[in-house]
Amino acid sequence: MAAPARTAPEDDASAVLDELSRNFTYWAPGPGNGSLSSAWYRRNQIHLFGVLLAILGNLVISISLNIQKYSHLHLAQKEHPKPYFKSVLWLSGVLLTALGETGNFAAYGVAPITLIAPLGCMSVTGSAIISVIFLKENLRASDLLGMTLAFAGTYLLVNFAPNVTQAISARTVQYYFVGWQFLVYVILEILVFCILLYFHKRKGMKHIVVLLTLVALLASLTVISVKAVSGMITLSVTGKMQLTYAIFYIMLVIMIASCVFQVKFLNQATELYTMTTVVPVNHVFFTTSAIIAGIIFYQEFLGAAFLTVFIYLFGCFLSFLGVFLVTRNREKEHLQQSFVDLGDIPGKQMLDKVQPDSNGLSYGTLPDGGDSTRGQCGEKKES
C-alpha cells in the first residue's frame, strides 16, 4: 500500500510535464499535440468560447473608454460646452461599456472564474493601443514591454487555468453556498470588511490600499454571484429552467448590491488618487480576490497539480507586471500638456484646459492640479 502513495506525486508531475510539452508543441503528429491541435480544441472548446467573449468584451470596454475620453476633449475645445452626459459621443461610449460588460457576464457563465477574471488586463492594454492610434498619445518602450508581458501572461493563463466544466444549476449553487469552506470564507471576509470600514469611516483612513481592499472584498462576492446568475440563465436558455429557485434571486440581489458599493468605494479612490495608481492596484486586488473566490466557492483548482498551479500564477504575475508598465507615469505626460491653443486671434491667445474638471468621475480627467491650472488660465486671460 505504501508504494503507490510514493509514486503518485511522481505520476502527477510527469503528467503535468507531458501536458506542458504538448502545449508548446505545434503541428507535431499525435492525438494530443499542442494548444492549436484539434484534440486540445475539442477538450477546451466551451472554455475558449468564454475566453473569446471576455477578450472581446474587454476590448469593447477599451474602445468605449477612449470614446468617452475623446468626447471630453472635444467638448473642452468648445466656447460654450454642453454637459458631457448630453453628448451623443459620450452616450455611445456608455452603451459600448454596457455591451462589453454583457460579454464579460456571459463569459463567467461558461468558463471558470480563475480563467476569466485575469483577462481584465486586455482592457488596459487595449486602451493603451487605441489611445496611441486614435488619440495620438505617445507610444513608450514600457508600453511595448508591458503589452508583451500581458499577452504572454494571458497565453499561460488560457493554457493552464483549471479545466473544469460545471453546469451551474440552482442545486449546485445551493450546495456550494452552504459548504463549510464558503461559510468560513464569508465570516472572515465580513470581519475584515467591518474592520476596514470602521477605520475608513470613524478614523478617516483614506489610503488607497484600504479603499481598494474594500472594493476587492466586495468583488469576490460579485464574481461568485455573477457566475451563479449567468450560469443559471444559460442553463435556463437551454431548456432546464432555473429561474424558479429562490437561490437565483438571492444571488441576483448580492450581485447588484456588491456592484453598487464597489462603484462607491472605487469612485472615492479615483477622486483621491491618480488613475495611473488606481488602475493597476485595482486590477491586482480584483483579480486576486476573484481567483480566491473561484477556488473556495466553486473549487476550481481541486485536484490540480502543483506545476500547473505554479505556471498559472506565473501567468497572473506577468499580466500584473504588464498592466503596471502600461500605466506607469502616463498621467504625468498628460499633466505636461494641460493647455492647447484654440485660435489665432491677433494680439490675444486663447488657452483652455484639455481635460474636464478634477471633480468629474469620467475617464481621462486630470486628478491633480485642477485648481492650479485654473488659476494659471485666469491669470493669463487677465494679462
mmCIF file with all atom_site columns, C-alpha atoms in Angstrom, residues 62-207:
data_model
loop_
_atom_site.group_PDB
_atom_site.id
_atom_site.type_symbol
_atom_site.label_atom_id
_atom_site.label_alt_id
_atom_site.label_comp_id
_atom_site.label_asym_id
_atom_site.label_entity_id
_atom_site.label_seq_id
_atom_site.pdbx_PDB_ins_code
_atom_site.Cartn_x
_atom_site.Cartn_y
_atom_site.Cartn_z
_atom_site.occupancy
_atom_site.B_iso_or_equiv
_atom_site.pdbx_formal_charge
_atom_site.auth_seq_id
_atom_site.auth_comp_id
_atom_site.auth_asym_id
_atom_site.auth_atom_id
_atom_site.pdbx_PDB_model_num
ATOM 1   C CA . SER A 1 62  ? -11.340 49.849 -24.075 1.00 0.00 ? 62  SER A CA 1
ATOM 2   C CA . ILE A 1 63  ? -12.936 51.415 -27.148 1.00 0.00 ? 63  ILE A CA 1
ATOM 3   C CA . SER A 1 64  ? -15.760 52.859 -25.051 1.00 0.00 ? 64  SER A CA 1
ATOM 4   C CA . LEU A 1 65  ? -13.358 54.449 -22.551 1.00 0.00 ? 65  LEU A CA 1
ATOM 5   C CA . ASN A 1 66  ? -11.393 56.116 -25.327 1.00 0.00 ? 66  ASN A CA 1
ATOM 6   C CA . ILE A 1 67  ? -14.609 57.342 -26.976 1.00 0.00 ? 67  ILE A CA 1
ATOM 7   C CA . GLN A 1 68  ? -15.680 58.928 -23.693 1.00 0.00 ? 68  GLN A CA 1
ATOM 8   C CA . LYS A 1 69  ? -12.247 60.478 -23.278 1.00 0.00 ? 69  LYS A CA 1
ATOM 9   C CA . TYR A 1 70  ? -12.344 61.872 -26.826 1.00 0.00 ? 70  TYR A CA 1
ATOM 10  C CA . SER A 1 71  ? -15.807 63.268 -26.080 1.00 0.00 ? 71  SER A CA 1
ATOM 11  C CA . HIS A 1 72  ? -14.435 65.198 -23.086 1.00 0.00 ? 72  HIS A CA 1
ATOM 12  C CA . LEU A 1 73  ? -11.529 66.517 -25.156 1.00 0.00 ? 73  LEU A CA 1
ATOM 13  C CA . HIS A 1 74  ? -13.902 67.606 -27.924 1.00 0.00 ? 74  HIS A CA 1
ATOM 14  C CA . LEU A 1 75  ? -16.280 69.373 -25.507 1.00 0.00 ? 75  LEU A CA 1
ATOM 15  C CA . ALA A 1 76  ? -13.395 71.151 -23.737 1.00 0.00 ? 76  ALA A CA 1
ATOM 16  C CA . GLN A 1 77  ? -12.438 72.862 -27.014 1.00 0.00 ? 77  GLN A CA 1
ATOM 17  C CA . LYS A 1 78  ? -15.853 74.477 -27.434 1.00 0.00 ? 78  LYS A CA 1
ATOM 18  C CA . GLU A 1 79  ? -16.521 78.010 -26.203 1.00 0.00 ? 79  GLU A CA 1
ATOM 19  C CA . HIS A 1 80  ? -19.828 77.026 -24.555 1.00 0.00 ? 80  HIS A CA 1
ATOM 20  C CA . PRO A 1 81  ? -19.609 73.264 -23.959 1.00 0.00 ? 81  PRO A CA 1
ATOM 21  C CA . LYS A 1 82  ? -22.770 71.382 -23.100 1.00 0.00 ? 82  LYS A CA 1
ATOM 22  C CA . PRO A 1 83  ? -22.829 68.811 -20.266 1.00 0.00 ? 83  PRO A CA 1
ATOM 23  C CA . TYR A 1 84  ? -20.921 65.675 -21.248 1.00 0.00 ? 84  TYR A CA 1
ATOM 24  C CA . PHE A 1 85  ? -23.891 63.407 -20.449 1.00 0.00 ? 85  PHE A CA 1
ATOM 25  C CA . LYS A 1 86  ? -25.827 65.148 -23.246 1.00 0.00 ? 86  LYS A CA 1
ATOM 26  C CA . SER A 1 87  ? -23.160 64.340 -25.816 1.00 0.00 ? 87  SER A CA 1
ATOM 27  C CA . VAL A 1 88  ? -24.122 61.646 -28.336 1.00 0.00 ? 88  VAL A CA 1
ATOM 28  C CA . LEU A 1 89  ? -20.472 60.555 -28.499 1.00 0.00 ? 89  LEU A CA 1
ATOM 29  C CA . TRP A 1 90  ? -20.267 60.108 -24.724 1.00 0.00 ? 90  TRP A CA 1
ATOM 30  C CA . LEU A 1 91  ? -23.567 58.216 -24.615 1.00 0.00 ? 91  LEU A CA 1
ATOM 31  C CA . SER A 1 92  ? -22.364 55.882 -27.376 1.00 0.00 ? 92  SER A CA 1
ATOM 32  C CA . GLY A 1 93  ? -19.311 55.151 -25.231 1.00 0.00 ? 93  GLY A CA 1
ATOM 33  C CA . VAL A 1 94  ? -21.562 54.280 -22.286 1.00 0.00 ? 94  VAL A CA 1
ATOM 34  C CA . LEU A 1 95  ? -23.578 51.906 -24.488 1.00 0.00 ? 95  LEU A CA 1
ATOM 35  C CA . LEU A 1 96  ? -20.385 50.206 -25.629 1.00 0.00 ? 96  LEU A CA 1
ATOM 36  C CA . THR A 1 97  ? -19.346 49.816 -21.987 1.00 0.00 ? 97  THR A CA 1
ATOM 37  C CA . ALA A 1 98  ? -22.652 48.085 -21.257 1.00 0.00 ? 98  ALA A CA 1
ATOM 38  C CA . LEU A 1 99  ? -22.113 45.821 -24.285 1.00 0.00 ? 99  LEU A CA 1
ATOM 39  C CA . GLY A 1 100 ? -18.611 44.890 -23.134 1.00 0.00 ? 100 GLY A CA 1
ATOM 40  C CA . GLU A 1 101 ? -19.780 44.126 -19.603 1.00 0.00 ? 101 GLU A CA 1
ATOM 41  C CA . THR A 1 102 ? -22.507 41.918 -21.071 1.00 0.00 ? 102 THR A CA 1
ATOM 42  C CA . GLY A 1 103 ? -19.800 39.910 -22.830 1.00 0.00 ? 103 GLY A CA 1
ATOM 43  C CA . ASN A 1 104 ? -17.919 39.503 -19.541 1.00 0.00 ? 104 ASN A CA 1
ATOM 44  C CA . PHE A 1 105 ? -21.148 38.491 -17.797 1.00 0.00 ? 105 PHE A CA 1
ATOM 45  C CA . ALA A 1 106 ? -21.801 35.776 -20.379 1.00 0.00 ? 106 ALA A CA 1
ATOM 46  C CA . ALA A 1 107 ? -18.172 34.596 -20.184 1.00 0.00 ? 107 ALA A CA 1
ATOM 47  C CA . TYR A 1 108 ? -18.477 33.881 -16.450 1.00 0.00 ? 108 TYR A CA 1
ATOM 48  C CA . GLY A 1 109 ? -21.406 31.591 -17.212 1.00 0.00 ? 109 GLY A CA 1
ATOM 49  C CA . VAL A 1 110 ? -19.425 29.233 -19.470 1.00 0.00 ? 110 VAL A CA 1
ATOM 50  C CA . ALA A 1 111 ? -15.844 29.353 -18.127 1.00 0.00 ? 111 ALA A CA 1
ATOM 51  C CA . PRO A 1 112 ? -14.151 29.253 -14.690 1.00 0.00 ? 112 PRO A CA 1
ATOM 52  C CA . ILE A 1 113 ? -13.700 32.469 -12.696 1.00 0.00 ? 113 ILE A CA 1
ATOM 53  C CA . THR A 1 114 ? -9.968  31.791 -12.460 1.00 0.00 ? 114 THR A CA 1
ATOM 54  C CA . LEU A 1 115 ? -9.793  31.893 -16.261 1.00 0.00 ? 115 LEU A CA 1
ATOM 55  C CA . ILE A 1 116 ? -11.996 34.946 -16.959 1.00 0.00 ? 116 ILE A CA 1
ATOM 56  C CA . ALA A 1 117 ? -11.037 37.339 -14.133 1.00 0.00 ? 117 ALA A CA 1
ATOM 57  C CA . PRO A 1 118 ? -7.336  37.830 -15.077 1.00 0.00 ? 118 PRO A CA 1
ATOM 58  C CA . LEU A 1 119 ? -8.324  38.695 -18.664 1.00 0.00 ? 119 LEU A CA 1
ATOM 59  C CA . GLY A 1 120 ? -9.208  42.177 -17.435 1.00 0.00 ? 120 GLY A CA 1
ATOM 60  C CA . CYS A 1 121 ? -5.632  43.105 -18.387 1.00 0.00 ? 121 CYS A CA 1
ATOM 61  C CA . MET A 1 122 ? -6.841  43.076 -22.016 1.00 0.00 ? 122 MET A CA 1
ATOM 62  C CA . SER A 1 123 ? -8.911  46.169 -21.267 1.00 0.00 ? 123 SER A CA 1
ATOM 63  C CA . VAL A 1 124 ? -5.868  48.121 -20.049 1.00 0.00 ? 124 VAL A CA 1
ATOM 64  C CA . THR A 1 125 ? -3.544  47.065 -22.859 1.00 0.00 ? 125 THR A CA 1
ATOM 65  C CA . GLY A 1 126 ? -6.271  47.511 -25.470 1.00 0.00 ? 126 GLY A CA 1
ATOM 66  C CA . SER A 1 127 ? -6.982  51.015 -24.199 1.00 0.00 ? 127 SER A CA 1
ATOM 67  C CA . ALA A 1 128 ? -3.279  51.904 -24.471 1.00 0.00 ? 128 ALA A CA 1
ATOM 68  C CA . ILE A 1 129 ? -3.133  50.695 -28.095 1.00 0.00 ? 129 ILE A CA 1
ATOM 69  C CA . ILE A 1 130 ? -6.314  52.546 -29.070 1.00 0.00 ? 130 ILE A CA 1
ATOM 70  C CA . SER A 1 131 ? -5.192  55.780 -27.389 1.00 0.00 ? 131 SER A CA 1
ATOM 71  C CA . VAL A 1 132 ? -1.931  55.681 -29.341 1.00 0.00 ? 132 VAL A CA 1
ATOM 72  C CA . ILE A 1 133 ? -3.702  55.129 -32.676 1.00 0.00 ? 133 ILE A CA 1
ATOM 73  C CA . PHE A 1 134 ? -6.721  57.417 -32.357 1.00 0.00 ? 134 PHE A CA 1
ATOM 74  C CA . LEU A 1 135 ? -5.843  59.933 -29.607 1.00 0.00 ? 135 LEU A CA 1
ATOM 75  C CA . LYS A 1 136 ? -2.234  60.321 -30.839 1.00 0.00 ? 136 LYS A CA 1
ATOM 76  C CA . GLU A 1 137 ? -0.706  59.606 -27.434 1.00 0.00 ? 137 GLU A CA 1
ATOM 77  C CA . ASN A 1 138 ? 2.966   58.685 -27.181 1.00 0.00 ? 138 ASN A CA 1
ATOM 78  C CA . LEU A 1 139 ? 3.983   55.036 -27.508 1.00 0.00 ? 139 LEU A CA 1
ATOM 79  C CA . ARG A 1 140 ? 6.722   54.338 -24.973 1.00 0.00 ? 140 ARG A CA 1
ATOM 80  C CA . ALA A 1 141 ? 9.134   51.444 -24.663 1.00 0.00 ? 141 ALA A CA 1
ATOM 81  C CA . SER A 1 142 ? 7.482   50.496 -21.357 1.00 0.00 ? 142 SER A CA 1
ATOM 82  C CA . ASP A 1 143 ? 4.138   50.244 -23.182 1.00 0.00 ? 143 ASP A CA 1
ATOM 83  C CA . LEU A 1 144 ? 5.536   47.744 -25.686 1.00 0.00 ? 144 LEU A CA 1
ATOM 84  C CA . LEU A 1 145 ? 7.175   45.706 -22.927 1.00 0.00 ? 145 LEU A CA 1
ATOM 85  C CA . GLY A 1 146 ? 4.012   45.795 -20.814 1.00 0.00 ? 146 GLY A CA 1
ATOM 86  C CA . MET A 1 147 ? 1.809   44.672 -23.692 1.00 0.00 ? 147 MET A CA 1
ATOM 87  C CA . THR A 1 148 ? 4.208   41.825 -24.495 1.00 0.00 ? 148 THR A CA 1
ATOM 88  C CA . LEU A 1 149 ? 4.207   40.625 -20.879 1.00 0.00 ? 149 LEU A CA 1
ATOM 89  C CA . ALA A 1 150 ? 0.409   40.921 -20.663 1.00 0.00 ? 150 ALA A CA 1
ATOM 90  C CA . PHE A 1 151 ? -0.070  38.852 -23.839 1.00 0.00 ? 151 PHE A CA 1
ATOM 91  C CA . ALA A 1 152 ? 2.439   36.230 -22.639 1.00 0.00 ? 152 ALA A CA 1
ATOM 92  C CA . GLY A 1 153 ? 0.686   36.033 -19.274 1.00 0.00 ? 153 GLY A CA 1
ATOM 93  C CA . THR A 1 154 ? -2.685  35.676 -20.989 1.00 0.00 ? 154 THR A CA 1
ATOM 94  C CA . TYR A 1 155 ? -1.364  32.774 -23.078 1.00 0.00 ? 155 TYR A CA 1
ATOM 95  C CA . LEU A 1 156 ? -0.182  30.955 -19.945 1.00 0.00 ? 156 LEU A CA 1
ATOM 96  C CA . LEU A 1 157 ? -3.478  31.665 -18.173 1.00 0.00 ? 157 LEU A CA 1
ATOM 97  C CA . VAL A 1 158 ? -5.555  30.239 -21.006 1.00 0.00 ? 158 VAL A CA 1
ATOM 98  C CA . ASN A 1 159 ? -3.411  27.111 -21.251 1.00 0.00 ? 159 ASN A CA 1
ATOM 99  C CA . PHE A 1 160 ? -3.018  26.349 -17.538 1.00 0.00 ? 160 PHE A CA 1
ATOM 100 C CA . ALA A 1 161 ? -6.239  27.582 -15.951 1.00 0.00 ? 161 ALA A CA 1
ATOM 101 C CA . PRO A 1 162 ? -8.285  24.766 -14.361 1.00 0.00 ? 162 PRO A CA 1
ATOM 102 C CA . ASN A 1 163 ? -10.039 22.670 -16.995 1.00 0.00 ? 163 ASN A CA 1
ATOM 103 C CA . VAL A 1 164 ? -13.284 22.149 -15.080 1.00 0.00 ? 164 VAL A CA 1
ATOM 104 C CA . THR A 1 165 ? -16.648 22.171 -16.806 1.00 0.00 ? 165 THR A CA 1
ATOM 105 C CA . GLN A 1 166 ? -19.560 22.751 -14.453 1.00 0.00 ? 166 GLN A CA 1
ATOM 106 C CA . ALA A 1 167 ? -23.227 23.126 -15.249 1.00 0.00 ? 167 ALA A CA 1
ATOM 107 C CA . ILE A 1 168 ? -24.115 25.895 -12.794 1.00 0.00 ? 168 ILE A CA 1
ATOM 108 C CA . SER A 1 169 ? -27.572 24.794 -11.692 1.00 0.00 ? 169 SER A CA 1
ATOM 109 C CA . ALA A 1 170 ? -29.551 26.126 -8.749  1.00 0.00 ? 170 ALA A CA 1
ATOM 110 C CA . ARG A 1 171 ? -28.903 22.946 -6.766  1.00 0.00 ? 171 ARG A CA 1
ATOM 111 C CA . THR A 1 172 ? -25.154 23.230 -7.412  1.00 0.00 ? 172 THR A CA 1
ATOM 112 C CA . VAL A 1 173 ? -25.118 26.827 -6.179  1.00 0.00 ? 173 VAL A CA 1
ATOM 113 C CA . GLN A 1 174 ? -27.134 25.852 -3.104  1.00 0.00 ? 174 GLN A CA 1
ATOM 114 C CA . TYR A 1 175 ? -24.665 23.053 -2.338  1.00 0.00 ? 175 TYR A CA 1
ATOM 115 C CA . TYR A 1 176 ? -21.670 25.396 -2.556  1.00 0.00 ? 176 TYR A CA 1
ATOM 116 C CA . PHE A 1 177 ? -23.498 28.187 -0.721  1.00 0.00 ? 177 PHE A CA 1
ATOM 117 C CA . VAL A 1 178 ? -23.912 26.154 2.491   1.00 0.00 ? 178 VAL A CA 1
ATOM 118 C CA . GLY A 1 179 ? -20.500 24.447 2.286   1.00 0.00 ? 179 GLY A CA 1
ATOM 119 C CA . TRP A 1 180 ? -18.214 24.952 5.255   1.00 0.00 ? 180 TRP A CA 1
ATOM 120 C CA . GLN A 1 181 ? -15.413 26.372 3.065   1.00 0.00 ? 181 GLN A CA 1
ATOM 121 C CA . PHE A 1 182 ? -17.591 29.221 1.849   1.00 0.00 ? 182 PHE A CA 1
ATOM 122 C CA . LEU A 1 183 ? -19.121 29.874 5.255   1.00 0.00 ? 183 LEU A CA 1
ATOM 123 C CA . VAL A 1 184 ? -15.674 30.228 6.868   1.00 0.00 ? 184 VAL A CA 1
ATOM 124 C CA . TYR A 1 185 ? -14.542 32.432 3.970   1.00 0.00 ? 185 TYR A CA 1
ATOM 125 C CA . VAL A 1 186 ? -17.588 34.713 4.235   1.00 0.00 ? 186 VAL A CA 1
ATOM 126 C CA . ILE A 1 187 ? -17.228 35.099 8.016   1.00 0.00 ? 187 ILE A CA 1
ATOM 127 C CA . LEU A 1 188 ? -13.563 36.078 7.677   1.00 0.00 ? 188 LEU A CA 1
ATOM 128 C CA . GLU A 1 189 ? -14.367 38.426 4.809   1.00 0.00 ? 189 GLU A CA 1
ATOM 129 C CA . ILE A 1 190 ? -17.134 40.151 6.777   1.00 0.00 ? 190 ILE A CA 1
ATOM 130 C CA . LEU A 1 191 ? -14.810 40.617 9.768   1.00 0.00 ? 191 LEU A CA 1
ATOM 131 C CA . VAL A 1 192 ? -12.053 42.149 7.642   1.00 0.00 ? 192 VAL A CA 1
ATOM 132 C CA . PHE A 1 193 ? -14.571 44.327 5.784   1.00 0.00 ? 193 PHE A CA 1
ATOM 133 C CA . CYS A 1 194 ? -16.088 45.658 9.037   1.00 0.00 ? 194 CYS A CA 1
ATOM 134 C CA . ILE A 1 195 ? -12.641 46.429 10.487  1.00 0.00 ? 195 ILE A CA 1
ATOM 135 C CA . LEU A 1 196 ? -11.554 48.317 7.366   1.00 0.00 ? 196 LEU A CA 1
ATOM 136 C CA . LEU A 1 197 ? -14.898 50.127 7.158   1.00 0.00 ? 197 LEU A CA 1
ATOM 137 C CA . TYR A 1 198 ? -14.517 51.220 10.809  1.00 0.00 ? 198 TYR A CA 1
ATOM 138 C CA . PHE A 1 199 ? -11.079 52.696 10.181  1.00 0.00 ? 199 PHE A CA 1
ATOM 139 C CA . HIS A 1 200 ? -12.311 54.299 6.951   1.00 0.00 ? 200 HIS A CA 1
ATOM 140 C CA . LYS A 1 201 ? -15.444 55.903 8.410   1.00 0.00 ? 201 LYS A CA 1
ATOM 141 C CA . ARG A 1 202 ? -14.522 56.588 12.050  1.00 0.00 ? 202 ARG A CA 1
ATOM 142 C CA . LYS A 1 203 ? -10.762 57.130 11.803  1.00 0.00 ? 203 LYS A CA 1
ATOM 143 C CA . GLY A 1 204 ? -10.806 58.842 8.413   1.00 0.00 ? 204 GLY A CA 1
ATOM 144 C CA . MET A 1 205 ? -8.319  56.436 6.793   1.00 0.00 ? 205 MET A CA 1
ATOM 145 C CA . LYS A 1 206 ? -8.464  57.006 3.040   1.00 0.00 ? 206 LYS A CA 1
ATOM 146 C CA . HIS A 1 207 ? -5.321  55.176 1.952   1.00 0.00 ? 207 HIS A CA 1
#
